[in-house]
Coordinates of N, CA and C and ligand atoms in Angstrom, one line a residue:
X1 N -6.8 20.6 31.1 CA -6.3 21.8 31.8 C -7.0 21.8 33.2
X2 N -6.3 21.9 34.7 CA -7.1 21.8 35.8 C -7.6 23.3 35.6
X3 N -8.9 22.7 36.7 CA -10.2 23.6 37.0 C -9.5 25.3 37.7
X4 N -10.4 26.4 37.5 CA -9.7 27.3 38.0 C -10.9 27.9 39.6
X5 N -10.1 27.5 40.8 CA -11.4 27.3 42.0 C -11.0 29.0 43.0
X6 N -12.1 29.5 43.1 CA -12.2 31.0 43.6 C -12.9 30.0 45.3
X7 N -11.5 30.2 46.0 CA -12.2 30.2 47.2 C -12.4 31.3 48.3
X8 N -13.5 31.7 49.0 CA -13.7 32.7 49.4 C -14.2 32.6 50.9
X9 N -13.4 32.6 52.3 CA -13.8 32.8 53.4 C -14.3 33.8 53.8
X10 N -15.1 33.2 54.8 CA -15.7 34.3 55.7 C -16.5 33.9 56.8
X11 N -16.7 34.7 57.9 CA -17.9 34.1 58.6 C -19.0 33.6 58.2
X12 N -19.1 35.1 57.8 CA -20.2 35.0 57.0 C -21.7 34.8 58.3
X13 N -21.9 35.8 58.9 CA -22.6 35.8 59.8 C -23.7 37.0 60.0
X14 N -24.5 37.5 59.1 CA -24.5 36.1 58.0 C -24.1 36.5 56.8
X15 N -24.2 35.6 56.0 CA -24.0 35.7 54.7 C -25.2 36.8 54.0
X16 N -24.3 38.0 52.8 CA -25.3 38.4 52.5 C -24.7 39.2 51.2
X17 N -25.8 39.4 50.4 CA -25.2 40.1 49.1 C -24.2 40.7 48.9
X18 N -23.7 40.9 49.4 CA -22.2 42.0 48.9 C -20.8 40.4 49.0
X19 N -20.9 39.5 49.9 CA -20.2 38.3 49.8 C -20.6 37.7 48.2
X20 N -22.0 37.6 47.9 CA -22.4 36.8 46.7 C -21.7 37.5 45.1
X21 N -22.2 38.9 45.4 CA -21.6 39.8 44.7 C -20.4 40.1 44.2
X22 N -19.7 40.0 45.7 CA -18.1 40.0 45.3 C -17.5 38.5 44.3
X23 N -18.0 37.5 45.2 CA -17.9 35.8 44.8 C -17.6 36.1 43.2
X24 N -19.4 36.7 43.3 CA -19.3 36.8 41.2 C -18.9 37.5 40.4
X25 N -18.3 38.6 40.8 CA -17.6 39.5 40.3 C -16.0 38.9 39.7
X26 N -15.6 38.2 41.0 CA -14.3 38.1 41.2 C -14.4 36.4 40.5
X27 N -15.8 35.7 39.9 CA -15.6 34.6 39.3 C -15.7 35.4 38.0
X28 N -16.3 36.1 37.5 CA -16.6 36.5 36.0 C -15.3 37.1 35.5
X29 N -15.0 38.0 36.2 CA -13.4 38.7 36.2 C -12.4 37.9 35.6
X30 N -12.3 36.7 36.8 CA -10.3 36.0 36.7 C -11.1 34.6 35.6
X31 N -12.5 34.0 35.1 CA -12.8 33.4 34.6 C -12.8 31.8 35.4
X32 N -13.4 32.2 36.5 CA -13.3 30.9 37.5 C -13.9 29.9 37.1
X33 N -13.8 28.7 37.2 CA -15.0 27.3 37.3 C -16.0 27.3 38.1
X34 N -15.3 27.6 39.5 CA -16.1 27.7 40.7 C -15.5 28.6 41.5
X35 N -16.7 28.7 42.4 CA -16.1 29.7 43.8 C -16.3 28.7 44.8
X36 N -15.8 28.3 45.4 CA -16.3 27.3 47.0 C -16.5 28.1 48.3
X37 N -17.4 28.6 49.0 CA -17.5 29.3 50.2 C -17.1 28.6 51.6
X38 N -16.2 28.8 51.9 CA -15.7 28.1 53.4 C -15.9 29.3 54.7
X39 N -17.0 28.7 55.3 CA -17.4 29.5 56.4 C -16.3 28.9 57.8
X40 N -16.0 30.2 58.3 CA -15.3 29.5 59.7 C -15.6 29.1 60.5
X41 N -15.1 28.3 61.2 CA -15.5 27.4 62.6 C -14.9 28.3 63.2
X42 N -14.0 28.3 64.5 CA -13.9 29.3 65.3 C -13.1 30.8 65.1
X43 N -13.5 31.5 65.0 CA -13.3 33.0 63.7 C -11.6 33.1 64.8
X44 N -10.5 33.5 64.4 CA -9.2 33.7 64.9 C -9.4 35.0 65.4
X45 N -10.3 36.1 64.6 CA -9.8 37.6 64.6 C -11.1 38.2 65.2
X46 N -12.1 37.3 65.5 CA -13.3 37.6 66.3 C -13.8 37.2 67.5
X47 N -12.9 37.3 68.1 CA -12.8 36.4 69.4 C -13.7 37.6 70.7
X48 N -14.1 38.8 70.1 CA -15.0 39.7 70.9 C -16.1 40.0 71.1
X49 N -16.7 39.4 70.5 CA -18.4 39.0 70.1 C -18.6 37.5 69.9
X50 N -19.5 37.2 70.5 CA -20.0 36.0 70.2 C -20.7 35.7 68.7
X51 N -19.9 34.9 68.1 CA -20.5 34.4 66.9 C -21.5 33.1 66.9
X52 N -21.9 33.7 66.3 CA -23.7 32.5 65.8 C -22.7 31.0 65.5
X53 N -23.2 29.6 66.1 CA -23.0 28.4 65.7 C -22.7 28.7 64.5
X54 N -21.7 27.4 64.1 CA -21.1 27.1 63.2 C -22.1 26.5 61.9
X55 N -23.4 26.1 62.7 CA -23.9 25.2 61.7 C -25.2 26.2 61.2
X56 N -25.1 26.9 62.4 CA -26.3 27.8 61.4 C -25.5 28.6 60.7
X57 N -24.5 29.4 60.5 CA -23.7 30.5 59.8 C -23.6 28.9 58.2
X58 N -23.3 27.6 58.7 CA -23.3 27.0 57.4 C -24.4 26.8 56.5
X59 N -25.5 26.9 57.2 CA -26.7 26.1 56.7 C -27.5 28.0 56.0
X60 N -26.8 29.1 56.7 CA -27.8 30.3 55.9 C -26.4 30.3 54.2
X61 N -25.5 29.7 54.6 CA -24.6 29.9 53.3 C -24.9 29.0 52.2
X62 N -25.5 27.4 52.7 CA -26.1 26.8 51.7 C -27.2 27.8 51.3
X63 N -28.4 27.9 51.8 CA -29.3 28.5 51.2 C -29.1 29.9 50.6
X64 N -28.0 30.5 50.6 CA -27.8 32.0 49.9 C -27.4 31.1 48.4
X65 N -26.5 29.8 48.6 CA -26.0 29.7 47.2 C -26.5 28.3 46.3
X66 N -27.6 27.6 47.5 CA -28.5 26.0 46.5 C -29.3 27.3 44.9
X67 N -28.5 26.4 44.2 CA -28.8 27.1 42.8 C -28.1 27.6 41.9
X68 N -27.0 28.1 42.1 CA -26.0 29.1 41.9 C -25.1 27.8 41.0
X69 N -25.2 27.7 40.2 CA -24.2 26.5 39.6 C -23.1 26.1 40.3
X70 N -22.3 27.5 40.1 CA -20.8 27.5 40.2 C -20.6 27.6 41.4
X71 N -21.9 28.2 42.1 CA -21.2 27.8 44.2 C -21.3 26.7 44.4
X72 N -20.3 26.5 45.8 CA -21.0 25.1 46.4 C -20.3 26.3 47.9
X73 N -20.7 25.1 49.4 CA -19.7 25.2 50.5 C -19.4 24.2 51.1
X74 N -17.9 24.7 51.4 CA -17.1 23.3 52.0 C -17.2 23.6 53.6
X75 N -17.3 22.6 54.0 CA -17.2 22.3 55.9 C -16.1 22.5 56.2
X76 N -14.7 22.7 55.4 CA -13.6 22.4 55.4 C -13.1 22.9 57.0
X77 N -13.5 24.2 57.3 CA -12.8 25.2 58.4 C -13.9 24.7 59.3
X78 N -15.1 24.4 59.3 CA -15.7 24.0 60.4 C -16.2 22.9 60.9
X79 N -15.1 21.8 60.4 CA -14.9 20.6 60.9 C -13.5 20.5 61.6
X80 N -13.3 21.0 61.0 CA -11.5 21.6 61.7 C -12.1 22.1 63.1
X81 N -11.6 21.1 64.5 CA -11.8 21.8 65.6 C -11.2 22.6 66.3
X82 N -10.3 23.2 65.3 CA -9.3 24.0 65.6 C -9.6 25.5 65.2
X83 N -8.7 26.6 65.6 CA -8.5 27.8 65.0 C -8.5 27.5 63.2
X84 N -9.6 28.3 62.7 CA -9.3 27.9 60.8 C -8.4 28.9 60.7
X85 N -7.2 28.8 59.9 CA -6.5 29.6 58.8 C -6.1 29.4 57.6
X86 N -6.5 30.4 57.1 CA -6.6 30.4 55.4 C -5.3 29.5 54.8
X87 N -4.1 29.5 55.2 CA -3.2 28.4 54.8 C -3.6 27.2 55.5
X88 N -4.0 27.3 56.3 CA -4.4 25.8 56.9 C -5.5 25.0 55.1
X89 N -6.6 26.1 55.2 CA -7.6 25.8 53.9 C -7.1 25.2 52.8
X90 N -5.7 26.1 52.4 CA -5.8 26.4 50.9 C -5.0 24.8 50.7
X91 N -4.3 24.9 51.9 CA -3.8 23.6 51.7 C -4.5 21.9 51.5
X92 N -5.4 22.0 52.4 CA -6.7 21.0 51.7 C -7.0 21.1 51.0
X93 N -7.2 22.0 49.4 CA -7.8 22.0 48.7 C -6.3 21.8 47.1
X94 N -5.5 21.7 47.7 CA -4.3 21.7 46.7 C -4.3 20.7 45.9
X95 N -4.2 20.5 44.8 CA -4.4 19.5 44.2 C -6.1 19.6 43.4
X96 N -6.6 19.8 43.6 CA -7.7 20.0 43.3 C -7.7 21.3 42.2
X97 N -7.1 21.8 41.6 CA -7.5 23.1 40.7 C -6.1 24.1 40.9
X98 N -6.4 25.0 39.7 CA -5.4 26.2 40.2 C -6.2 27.4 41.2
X99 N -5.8 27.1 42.6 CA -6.7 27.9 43.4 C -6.7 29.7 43.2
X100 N -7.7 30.1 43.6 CA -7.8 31.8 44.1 C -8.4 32.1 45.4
X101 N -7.5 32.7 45.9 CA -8.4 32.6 47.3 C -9.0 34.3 47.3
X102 N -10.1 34.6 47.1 CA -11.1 36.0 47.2 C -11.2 36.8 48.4
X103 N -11.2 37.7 48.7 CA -11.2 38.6 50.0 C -11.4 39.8 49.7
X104 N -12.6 40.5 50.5 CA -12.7 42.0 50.5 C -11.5 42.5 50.6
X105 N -11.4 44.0 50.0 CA -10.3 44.7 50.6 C -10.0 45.1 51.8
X106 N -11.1 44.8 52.6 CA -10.9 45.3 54.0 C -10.2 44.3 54.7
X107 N -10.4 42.9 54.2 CA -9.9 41.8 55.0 C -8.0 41.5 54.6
X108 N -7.9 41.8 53.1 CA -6.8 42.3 52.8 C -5.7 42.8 53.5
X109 N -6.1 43.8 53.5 CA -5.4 45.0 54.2 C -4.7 44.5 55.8
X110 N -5.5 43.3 56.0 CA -5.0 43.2 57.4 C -4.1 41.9 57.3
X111 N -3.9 41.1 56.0 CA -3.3 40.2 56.1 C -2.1 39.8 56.4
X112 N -1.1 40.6 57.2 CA -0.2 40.5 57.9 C -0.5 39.8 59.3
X113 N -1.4 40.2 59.2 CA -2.1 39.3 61.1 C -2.2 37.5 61.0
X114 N -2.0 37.1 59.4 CA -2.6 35.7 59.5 C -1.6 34.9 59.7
X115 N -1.9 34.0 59.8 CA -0.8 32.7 60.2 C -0.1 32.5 58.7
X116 N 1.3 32.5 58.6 CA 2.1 32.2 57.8 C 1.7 32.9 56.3
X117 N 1.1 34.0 56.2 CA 1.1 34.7 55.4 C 1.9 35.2 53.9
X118 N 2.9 34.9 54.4 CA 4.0 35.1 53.1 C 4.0 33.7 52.2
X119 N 3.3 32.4 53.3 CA 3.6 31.4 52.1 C 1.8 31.3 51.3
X120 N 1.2 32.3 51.6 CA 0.2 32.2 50.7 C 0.0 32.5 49.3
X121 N 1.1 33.3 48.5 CA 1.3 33.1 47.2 C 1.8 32.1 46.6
X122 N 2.6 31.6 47.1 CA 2.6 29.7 46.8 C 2.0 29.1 46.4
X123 N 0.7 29.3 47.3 CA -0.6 28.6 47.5 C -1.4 29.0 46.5
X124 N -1.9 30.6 45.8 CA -3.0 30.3 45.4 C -2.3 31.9 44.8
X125 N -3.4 31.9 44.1 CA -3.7 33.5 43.8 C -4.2 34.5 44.7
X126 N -4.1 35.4 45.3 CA -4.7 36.2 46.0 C -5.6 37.0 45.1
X127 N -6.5 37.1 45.6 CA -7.7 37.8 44.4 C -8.3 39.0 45.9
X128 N -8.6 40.3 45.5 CA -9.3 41.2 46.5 C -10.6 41.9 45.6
X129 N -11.3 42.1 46.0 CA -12.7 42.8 45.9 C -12.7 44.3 46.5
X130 N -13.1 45.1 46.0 CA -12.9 46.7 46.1 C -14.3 46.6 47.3
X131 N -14.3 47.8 48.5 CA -15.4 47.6 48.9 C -15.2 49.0 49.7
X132 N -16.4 49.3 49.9 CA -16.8 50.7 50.7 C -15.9 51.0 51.9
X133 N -15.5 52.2 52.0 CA -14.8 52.5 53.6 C -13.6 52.3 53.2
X134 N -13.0 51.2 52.0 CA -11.3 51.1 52.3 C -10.5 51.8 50.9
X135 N -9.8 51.7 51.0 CA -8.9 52.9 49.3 C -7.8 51.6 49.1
X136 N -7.5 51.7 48.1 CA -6.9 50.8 47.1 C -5.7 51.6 47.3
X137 N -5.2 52.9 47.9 CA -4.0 53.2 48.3 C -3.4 52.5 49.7
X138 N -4.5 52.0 50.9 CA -4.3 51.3 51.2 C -3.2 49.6 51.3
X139 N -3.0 49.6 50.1 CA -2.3 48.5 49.3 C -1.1 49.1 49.4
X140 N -0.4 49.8 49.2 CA 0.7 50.5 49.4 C 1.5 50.4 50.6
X141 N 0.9 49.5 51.8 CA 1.4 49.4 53.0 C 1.6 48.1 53.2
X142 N 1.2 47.2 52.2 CA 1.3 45.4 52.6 C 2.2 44.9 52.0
X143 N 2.7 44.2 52.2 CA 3.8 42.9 51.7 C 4.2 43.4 50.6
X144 N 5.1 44.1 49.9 CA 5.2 43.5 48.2 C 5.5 42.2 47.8
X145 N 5.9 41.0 48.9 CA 5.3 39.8 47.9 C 4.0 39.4 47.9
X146 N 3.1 40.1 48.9 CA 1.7 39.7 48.0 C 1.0 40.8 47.3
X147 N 1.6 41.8 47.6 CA 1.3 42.9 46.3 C 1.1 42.2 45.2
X148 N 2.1 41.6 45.2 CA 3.1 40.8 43.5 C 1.8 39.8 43.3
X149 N 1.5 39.5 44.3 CA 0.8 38.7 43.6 C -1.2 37.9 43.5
X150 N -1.2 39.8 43.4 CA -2.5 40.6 43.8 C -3.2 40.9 42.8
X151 N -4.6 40.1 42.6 CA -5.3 40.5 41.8 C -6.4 41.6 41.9
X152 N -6.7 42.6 41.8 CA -7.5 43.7 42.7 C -8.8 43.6 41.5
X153 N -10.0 42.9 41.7 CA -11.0 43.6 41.1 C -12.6 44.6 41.6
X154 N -12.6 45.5 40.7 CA -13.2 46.6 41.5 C -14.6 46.1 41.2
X155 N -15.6 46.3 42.2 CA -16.5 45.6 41.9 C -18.2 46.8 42.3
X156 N -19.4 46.4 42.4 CA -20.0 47.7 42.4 C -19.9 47.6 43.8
X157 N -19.7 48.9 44.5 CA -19.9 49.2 45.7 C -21.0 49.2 46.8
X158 N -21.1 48.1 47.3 CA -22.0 47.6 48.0 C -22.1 47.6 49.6
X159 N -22.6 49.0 50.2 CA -22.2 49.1 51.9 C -22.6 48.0 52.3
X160 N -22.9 47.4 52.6 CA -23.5 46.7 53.7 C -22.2 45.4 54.4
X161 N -22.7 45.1 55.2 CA -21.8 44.2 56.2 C -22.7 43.5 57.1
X162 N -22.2 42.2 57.5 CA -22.8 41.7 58.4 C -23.3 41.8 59.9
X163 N -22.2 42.9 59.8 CA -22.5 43.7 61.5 C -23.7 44.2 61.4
X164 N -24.4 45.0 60.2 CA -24.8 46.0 60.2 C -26.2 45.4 60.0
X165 N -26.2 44.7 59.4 CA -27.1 43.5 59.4 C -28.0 43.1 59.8
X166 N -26.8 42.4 61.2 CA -27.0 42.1 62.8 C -28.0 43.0 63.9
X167 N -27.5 44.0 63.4 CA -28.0 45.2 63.9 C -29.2 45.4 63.6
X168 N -29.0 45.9 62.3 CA -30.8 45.8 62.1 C -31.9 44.6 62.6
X169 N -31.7 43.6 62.6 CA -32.1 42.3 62.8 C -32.4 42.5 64.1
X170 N -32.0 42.9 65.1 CA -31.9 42.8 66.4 C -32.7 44.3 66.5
X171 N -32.7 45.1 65.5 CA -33.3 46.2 66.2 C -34.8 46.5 65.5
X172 N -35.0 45.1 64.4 CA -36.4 45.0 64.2 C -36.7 46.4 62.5
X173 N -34.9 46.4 62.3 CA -35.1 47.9 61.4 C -35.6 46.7 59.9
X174 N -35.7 45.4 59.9 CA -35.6 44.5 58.1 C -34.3 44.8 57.5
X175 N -34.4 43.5 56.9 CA -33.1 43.0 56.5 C -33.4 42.4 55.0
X176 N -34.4 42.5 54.7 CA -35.2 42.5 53.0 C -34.3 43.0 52.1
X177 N -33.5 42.2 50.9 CA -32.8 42.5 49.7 C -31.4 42.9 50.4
X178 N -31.2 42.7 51.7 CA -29.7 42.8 51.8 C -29.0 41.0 51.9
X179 N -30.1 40.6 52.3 CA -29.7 38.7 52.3 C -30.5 38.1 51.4
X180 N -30.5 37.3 51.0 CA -31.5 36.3 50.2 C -32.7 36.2 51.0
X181 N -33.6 35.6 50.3 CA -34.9 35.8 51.0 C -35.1 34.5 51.8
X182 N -34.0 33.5 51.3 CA -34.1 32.0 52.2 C -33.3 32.2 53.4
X183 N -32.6 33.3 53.5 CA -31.3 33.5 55.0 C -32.1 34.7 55.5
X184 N -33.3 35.3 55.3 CA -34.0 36.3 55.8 C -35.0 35.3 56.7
X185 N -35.4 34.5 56.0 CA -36.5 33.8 56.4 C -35.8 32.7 58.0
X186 N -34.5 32.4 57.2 CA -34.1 31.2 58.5 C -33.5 32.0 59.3
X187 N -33.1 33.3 59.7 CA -33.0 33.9 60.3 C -34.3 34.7 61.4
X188 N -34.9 34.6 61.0 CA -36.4 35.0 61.2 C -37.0 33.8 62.0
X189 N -36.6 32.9 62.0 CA -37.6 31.3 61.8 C -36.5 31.4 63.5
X190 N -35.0 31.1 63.1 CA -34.4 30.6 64.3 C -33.8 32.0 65.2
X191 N -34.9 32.9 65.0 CA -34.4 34.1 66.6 C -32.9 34.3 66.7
X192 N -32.5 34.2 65.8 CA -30.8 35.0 65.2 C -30.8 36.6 65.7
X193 N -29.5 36.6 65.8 CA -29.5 38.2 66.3 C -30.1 39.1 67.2
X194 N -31.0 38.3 68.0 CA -31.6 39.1 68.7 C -31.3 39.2 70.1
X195 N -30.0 38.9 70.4 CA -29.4 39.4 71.7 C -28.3 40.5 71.2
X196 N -27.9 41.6 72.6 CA -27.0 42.3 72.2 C -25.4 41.5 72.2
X197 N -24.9 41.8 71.3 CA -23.6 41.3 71.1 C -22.8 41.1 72.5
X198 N -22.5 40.5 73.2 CA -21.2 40.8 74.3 C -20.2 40.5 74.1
X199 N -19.3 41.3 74.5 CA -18.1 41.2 74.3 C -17.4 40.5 75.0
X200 N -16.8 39.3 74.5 CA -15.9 38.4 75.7 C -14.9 39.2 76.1
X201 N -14.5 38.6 77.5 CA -13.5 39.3 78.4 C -12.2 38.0 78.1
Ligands
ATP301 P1 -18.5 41.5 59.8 O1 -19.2 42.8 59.7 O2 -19.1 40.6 60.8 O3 -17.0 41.5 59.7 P2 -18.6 41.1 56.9 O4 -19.7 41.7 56.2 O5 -17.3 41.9 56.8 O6 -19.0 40.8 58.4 P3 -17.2 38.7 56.7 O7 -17.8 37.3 56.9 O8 -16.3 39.2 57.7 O9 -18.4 39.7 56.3 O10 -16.4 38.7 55.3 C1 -16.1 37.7 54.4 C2 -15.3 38.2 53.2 O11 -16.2 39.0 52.4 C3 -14.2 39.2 53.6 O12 -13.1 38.9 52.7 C4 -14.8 40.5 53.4 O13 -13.9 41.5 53.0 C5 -15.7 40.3 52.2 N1 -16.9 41.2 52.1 C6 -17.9 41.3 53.0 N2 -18.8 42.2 52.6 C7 -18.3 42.8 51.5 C8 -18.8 43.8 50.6 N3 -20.0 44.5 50.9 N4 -18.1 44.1 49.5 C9 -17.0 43.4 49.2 N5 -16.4 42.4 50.0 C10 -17.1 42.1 51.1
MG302 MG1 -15.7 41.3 58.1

């Protein structure tokens, strides 16, 4: 029987417990093999803020998941010198497993904005993760073909975000038990976050 693969995008900038949490929630739930974490190369929907190198946002995602059996992360989107999109992804990885592709509900909700969106049930399972700030009535406004084919698991409510993070990091408030203590550390080591954000024009 092929393998059952939970893949989960994100910046991930950085990566930090409520990403790990969701991962495992949404692997224990649908009964995953693995989750594979694919961090983006040039983010499509974040083009307003400068995001942290590609290779540091990859290298704090190794160290959130070296250990973790069932994680690994693929370079997949950030060897791609292109714009990543999630059907661009899913489709490299085809053949390989019966995929799930994972996503907050917040990222959900906006999935009409992505490139070729409707043929992503094709592709994989859509799996979403419950998360602070958004309502599961929100669902009521998306696609009914990927309604249909929507796996919603609620998971514990975890505020935090990577913006918020950032923020603290830069404003010296600690960032202790909201990231792993190895993406605390290499954040700390390589002076991450400690300019104010600008907004590209
Ligand atoms: P930012 O604030 O920069 O947008 P973020 O915390 O939302 O960062 P992303 O890298 O944008 O992190 O998110 C990657 C994926 O993880 C998205 O599908 C997002 O919805 C999900 N996610 C992030 N944080 C949580 C959380 N606390 N609970 C559930 N899902 C989350
Ligand atoms: Mg986000």
């Amino acid at each position: 029987m092929s393998e059952k693969i939970g893949i989960m995008g994100g910046t991930f900038d950085p990566i930090h417990y409520g990403h790990l949490l969701a991962a495992e929630e949404c692997r224990r739930r649908l009964a995953l093999d693995w989750v594979v974490f694919v961090p983006t190369g040039t983010p499509p929907h974040k083009k307003n803020r400068l995001v942290t190198p590609p290779e540091d946002r990859y290298a704090m995602t190794l160290l959130a998941t070296a250990g973790v059996r069932e994680f690994s992360v693929s370079r997949a989107e950030i060897d791609r010198n292109r714009p990543s999109h999630t059907v661009d992804t899913l489709r490299e990885f085809l053949g390989e497993g019966q995929l799930f592709f994972i996503t907050g509900l917040d990222a959900l909700l906006g999935i009409d904005a992505w490139k070729d969106y409707l043929l992503l049930p094709n592709l994989c399972t859509l799996v979403t993760a419950t998360r602070p700030g958004y309502s599961l009535a929100g669902l009521d406004a998306i696609p009914s073909a990927i309604r249909g084919s929507l796996e919603v698991v609620e998971i514990p409510q975890f505020a935090i975000s990577s913006t918020e993070i950032r923020a603290r990091a830069r404003e010296g408030r600690g960032i202790r038990f909201l990231v792993p203590h190895l993406v605390e550390n290499y954040i700390e080591y390589h002076g991450l976050y400690k300019n104010l954000e600008v907004p590209r024009t």
